[in-house]
Coordinates of C-alpha atoms in Angstrom, one line a residue:
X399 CA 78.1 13.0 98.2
X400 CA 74.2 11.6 98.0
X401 CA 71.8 14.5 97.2
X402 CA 68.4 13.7 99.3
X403 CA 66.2 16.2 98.1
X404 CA 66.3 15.3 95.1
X405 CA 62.9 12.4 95.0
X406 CA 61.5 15.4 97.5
X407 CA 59.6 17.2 94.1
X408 CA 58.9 13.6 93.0
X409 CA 57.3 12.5 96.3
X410 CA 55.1 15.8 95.6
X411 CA 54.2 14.9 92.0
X412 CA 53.0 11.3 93.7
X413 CA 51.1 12.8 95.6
X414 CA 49.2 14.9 93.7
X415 CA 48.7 12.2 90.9
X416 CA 47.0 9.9 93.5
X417 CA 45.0 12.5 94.3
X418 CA 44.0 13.6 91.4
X419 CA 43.0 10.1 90.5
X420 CA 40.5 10.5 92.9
X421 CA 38.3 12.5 90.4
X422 CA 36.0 10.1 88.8
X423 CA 36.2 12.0 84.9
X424 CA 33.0 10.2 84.5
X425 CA 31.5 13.0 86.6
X426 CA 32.5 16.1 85.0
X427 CA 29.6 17.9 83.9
X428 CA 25.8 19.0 84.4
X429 CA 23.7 16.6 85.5
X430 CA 19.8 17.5 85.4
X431 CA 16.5 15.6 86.5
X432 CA 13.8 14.6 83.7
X433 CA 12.7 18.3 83.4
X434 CA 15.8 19.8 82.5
X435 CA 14.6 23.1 83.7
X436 CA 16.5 23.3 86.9
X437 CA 20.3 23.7 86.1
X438 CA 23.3 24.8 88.0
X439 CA 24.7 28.5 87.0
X440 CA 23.5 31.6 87.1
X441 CA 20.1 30.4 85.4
X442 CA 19.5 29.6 89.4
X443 CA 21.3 31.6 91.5
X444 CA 22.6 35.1 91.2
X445 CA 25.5 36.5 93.1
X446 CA 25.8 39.6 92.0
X447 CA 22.4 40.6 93.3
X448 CA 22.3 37.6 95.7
X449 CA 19.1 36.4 94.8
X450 CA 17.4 32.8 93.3
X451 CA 15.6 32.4 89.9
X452 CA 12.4 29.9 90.4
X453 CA 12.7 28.1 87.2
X454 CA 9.3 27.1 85.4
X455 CA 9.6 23.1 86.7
X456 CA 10.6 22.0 89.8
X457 CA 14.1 19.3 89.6
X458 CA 17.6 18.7 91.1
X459 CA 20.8 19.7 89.2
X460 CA 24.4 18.6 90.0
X461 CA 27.7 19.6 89.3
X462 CA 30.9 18.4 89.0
X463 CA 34.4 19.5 87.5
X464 CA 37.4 17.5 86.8
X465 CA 39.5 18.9 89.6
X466 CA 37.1 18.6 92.6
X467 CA 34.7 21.3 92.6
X468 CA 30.5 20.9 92.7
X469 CA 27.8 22.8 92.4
X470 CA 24.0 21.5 93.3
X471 CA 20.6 23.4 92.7
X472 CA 17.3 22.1 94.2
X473 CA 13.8 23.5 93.8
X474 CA 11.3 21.2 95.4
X475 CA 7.4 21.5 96.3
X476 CA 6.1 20.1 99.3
X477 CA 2.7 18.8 99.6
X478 CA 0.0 19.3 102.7
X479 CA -2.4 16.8 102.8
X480 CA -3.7 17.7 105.7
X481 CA -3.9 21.3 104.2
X482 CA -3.7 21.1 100.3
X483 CA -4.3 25.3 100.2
X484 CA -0.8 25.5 102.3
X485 CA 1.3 23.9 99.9
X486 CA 5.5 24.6 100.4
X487 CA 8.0 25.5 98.0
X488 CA 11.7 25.5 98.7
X489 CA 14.9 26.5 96.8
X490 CA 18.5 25.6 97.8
X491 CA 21.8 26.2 96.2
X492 CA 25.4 25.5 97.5
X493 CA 29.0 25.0 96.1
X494 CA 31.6 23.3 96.9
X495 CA 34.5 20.6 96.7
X496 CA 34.2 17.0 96.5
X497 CA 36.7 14.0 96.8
X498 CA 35.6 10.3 96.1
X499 CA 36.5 7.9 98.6
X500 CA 38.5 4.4 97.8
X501 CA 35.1 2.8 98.7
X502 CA 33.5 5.1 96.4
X503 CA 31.4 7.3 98.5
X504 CA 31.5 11.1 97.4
X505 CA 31.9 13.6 100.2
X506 CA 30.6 17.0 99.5
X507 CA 31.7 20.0 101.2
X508 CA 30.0 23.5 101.0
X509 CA 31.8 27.1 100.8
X510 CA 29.4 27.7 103.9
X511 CA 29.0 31.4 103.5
X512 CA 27.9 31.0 100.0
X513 CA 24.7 28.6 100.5
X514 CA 21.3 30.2 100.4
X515 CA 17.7 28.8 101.1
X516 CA 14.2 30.0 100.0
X517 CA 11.4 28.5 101.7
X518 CA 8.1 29.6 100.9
X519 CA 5.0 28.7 103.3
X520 CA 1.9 31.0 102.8
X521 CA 0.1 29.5 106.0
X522 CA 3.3 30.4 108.0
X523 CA 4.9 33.8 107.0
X524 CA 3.3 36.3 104.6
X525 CA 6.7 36.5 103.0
X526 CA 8.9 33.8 101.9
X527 CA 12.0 33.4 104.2
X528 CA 16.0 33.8 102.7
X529 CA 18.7 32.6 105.0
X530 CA 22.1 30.9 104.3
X531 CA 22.4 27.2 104.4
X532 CA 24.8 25.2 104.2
X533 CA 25.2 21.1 104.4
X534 CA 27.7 18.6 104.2
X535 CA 27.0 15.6 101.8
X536 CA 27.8 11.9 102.2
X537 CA 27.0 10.1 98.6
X538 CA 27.2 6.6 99.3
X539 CA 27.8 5.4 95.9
X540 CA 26.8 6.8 92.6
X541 CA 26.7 5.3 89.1
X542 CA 27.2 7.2 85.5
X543 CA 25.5 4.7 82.6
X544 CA 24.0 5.2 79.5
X545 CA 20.3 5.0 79.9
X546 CA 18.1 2.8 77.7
X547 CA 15.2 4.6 76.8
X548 CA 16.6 8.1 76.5
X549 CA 20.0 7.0 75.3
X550 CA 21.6 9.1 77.1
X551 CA 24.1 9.2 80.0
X552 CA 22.8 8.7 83.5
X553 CA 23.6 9.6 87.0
X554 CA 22.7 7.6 89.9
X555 CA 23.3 9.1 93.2
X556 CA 22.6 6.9 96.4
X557 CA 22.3 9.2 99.8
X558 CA 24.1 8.2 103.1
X559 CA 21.3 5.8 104.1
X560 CA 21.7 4.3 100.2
X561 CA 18.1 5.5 99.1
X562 CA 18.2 6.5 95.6
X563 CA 18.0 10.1 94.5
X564 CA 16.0 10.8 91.3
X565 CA 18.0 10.1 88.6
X566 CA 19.6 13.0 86.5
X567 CA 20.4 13.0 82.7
X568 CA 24.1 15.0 81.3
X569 CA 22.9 18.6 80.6
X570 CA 26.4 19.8 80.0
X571 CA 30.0 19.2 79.5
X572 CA 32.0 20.9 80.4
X573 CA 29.4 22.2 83.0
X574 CA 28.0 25.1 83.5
X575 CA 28.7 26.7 87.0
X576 CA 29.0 29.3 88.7
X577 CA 32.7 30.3 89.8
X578 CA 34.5 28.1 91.9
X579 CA 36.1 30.0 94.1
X580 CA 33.9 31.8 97.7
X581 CA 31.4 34.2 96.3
X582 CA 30.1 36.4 98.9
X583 CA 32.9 36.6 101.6
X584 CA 32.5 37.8 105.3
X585 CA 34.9 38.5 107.5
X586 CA 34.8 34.8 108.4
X587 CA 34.7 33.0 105.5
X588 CA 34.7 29.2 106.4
X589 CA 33.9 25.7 104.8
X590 CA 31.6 23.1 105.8
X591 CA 29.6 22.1 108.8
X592 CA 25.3 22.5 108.8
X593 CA 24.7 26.3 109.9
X594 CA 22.2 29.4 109.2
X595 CA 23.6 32.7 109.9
X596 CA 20.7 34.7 109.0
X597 CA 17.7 35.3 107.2
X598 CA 15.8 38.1 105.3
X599 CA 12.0 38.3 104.5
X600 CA 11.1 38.4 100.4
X601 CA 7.9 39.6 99.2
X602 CA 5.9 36.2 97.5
X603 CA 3.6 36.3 95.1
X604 CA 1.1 33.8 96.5
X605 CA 1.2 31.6 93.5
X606 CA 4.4 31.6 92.3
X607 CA 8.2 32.1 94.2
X608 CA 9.6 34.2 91.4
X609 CA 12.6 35.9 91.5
X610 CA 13.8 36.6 95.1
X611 CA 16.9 37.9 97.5
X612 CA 18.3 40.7 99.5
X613 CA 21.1 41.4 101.6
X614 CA 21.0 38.5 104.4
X615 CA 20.8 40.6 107.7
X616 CA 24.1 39.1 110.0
X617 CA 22.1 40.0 113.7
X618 CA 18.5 38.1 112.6
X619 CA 18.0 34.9 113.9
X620 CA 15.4 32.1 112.8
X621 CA 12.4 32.2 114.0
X622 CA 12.0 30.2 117.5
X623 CA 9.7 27.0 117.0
X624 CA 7.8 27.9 119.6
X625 CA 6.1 30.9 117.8
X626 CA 5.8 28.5 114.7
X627 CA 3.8 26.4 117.1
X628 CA 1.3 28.9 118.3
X629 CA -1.7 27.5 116.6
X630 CA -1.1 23.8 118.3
X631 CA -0.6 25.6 121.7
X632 CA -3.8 27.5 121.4
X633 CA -6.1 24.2 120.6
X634 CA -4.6 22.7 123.7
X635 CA -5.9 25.7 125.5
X636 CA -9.3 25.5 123.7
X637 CA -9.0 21.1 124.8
X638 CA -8.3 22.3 128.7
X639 CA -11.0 24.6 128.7
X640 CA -13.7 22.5 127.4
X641 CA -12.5 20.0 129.6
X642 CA -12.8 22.4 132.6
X643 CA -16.0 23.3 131.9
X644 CA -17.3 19.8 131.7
X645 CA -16.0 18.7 135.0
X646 CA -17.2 22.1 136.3
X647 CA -21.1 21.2 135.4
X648 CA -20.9 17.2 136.3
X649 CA -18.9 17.8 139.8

């Protein structure tokens, strides 16, 4: 008599194989900007006290591991020309899994409970702001060659729109990451999708982030753009009432 579970385990081995071939080995490691200063781990981000490390230079880290899992650090500064005293620092961090597309794309999905987000703006809030982010990725392509000049290897990523990121040299391999798995659960722990659930004020020192965090309060809510618009709300006032008083002496 035939036996037909018997290819069953090997239809499962298949599938896992293809899978697996998925993972681009080329990507395992820790992948830094020019700096080298800002680097995935607990160098950045600290779970046990849930709070973020401002390292001394600002950059862009990535992470990848041979079965799937990412990790990405960003501390960036953001310029005011209009108002070069108000000057904006922010700090991200999320984890993850990743799978490469057959076209070659790299989607990156976030352990959404885990991402957090420092923002500092000292013309905005007297304290800098800690929430939770999380956001999925779309890489469009990505390239890993040996670079030229430093002679070292080189990652390319390209974003959705296929505008280049700032390139990033290996750091480490294997990397150096945090744990894979969710590291501050709540009682609905979920994956991916662009969401806040709450923020907490951190003292700032007004030249530097430092070293920030605090327990994420689940019933605050962002700040409503309206009250971050105040000041262009009251110079329309101060426009109306100049404008009354004009037609006020003339008529």
């Amino acid at each position: 008599m035939l036996q037909f579970w018997k290819p069953v385990p090997l239809a499962g081995t298949v599938l896992i194989s293809v899978a697996l071939a998925q993972i681009d080995p080329q990507l395992t490691g820790t992948w830094s900007t020019k700096s080298q200063k800002v680097l995935t781990g607990p160098g950045f981000y600290d779970p046990v006290n849930d709070k973020m490390i401002e390292p001394d230079l600002t950059g862009i880290s990535y992470s990848f591991t041979d079965d799937g899992h990412y990790e990405e650090a960003y501390y960036r500064a953001i310029s005011n020309p209009s108002q070069p005293q108000c000057p904006q620092a922010i700090m991200q961090f999320q984890h993850g899994t990743f799978l490469k597309s057959p076209n070659g794309s790299l989607t990156l999905t976030p352990i959404s409970v885990d991402g957090r987000q420092l923002l500092s703006n000292p013309c905005s809030y007297d304290d800098s702001v800690y929430t939770r982010y999380a956001q999925s990725e779309l890489i469009e392509k990505y390239e890993v060659l040996t670079d030229s000049y430093h002679n070292i290897l080189r990652l390319n990523l390209f974003q959705f729109d296929g505008s280049p990121m700032n390139p990033m040299y290996l750091a480490y391999k294997p990397p150096q990451m945090l744990p894979t798995q969710t590291l501050n659960p709540t009682t609905a722990t979920s994956t991916g999708g662009a969401k806040s659930t709450g923020k907490v004020k951190a003292k700032r020192n007004p030249h530097d982030l430092g070293s920030f965090g605090g327990s994420i309060d689940e019933d605050m809510f962002f700040r409503n753009k309206d009250t971050i618009n105040a000041n262009w709300w009251w110079w329309i006032g101060v426009g109306m009432t100049a404008i009354g008083g004009m037609a006020y002496f003339c008529f």
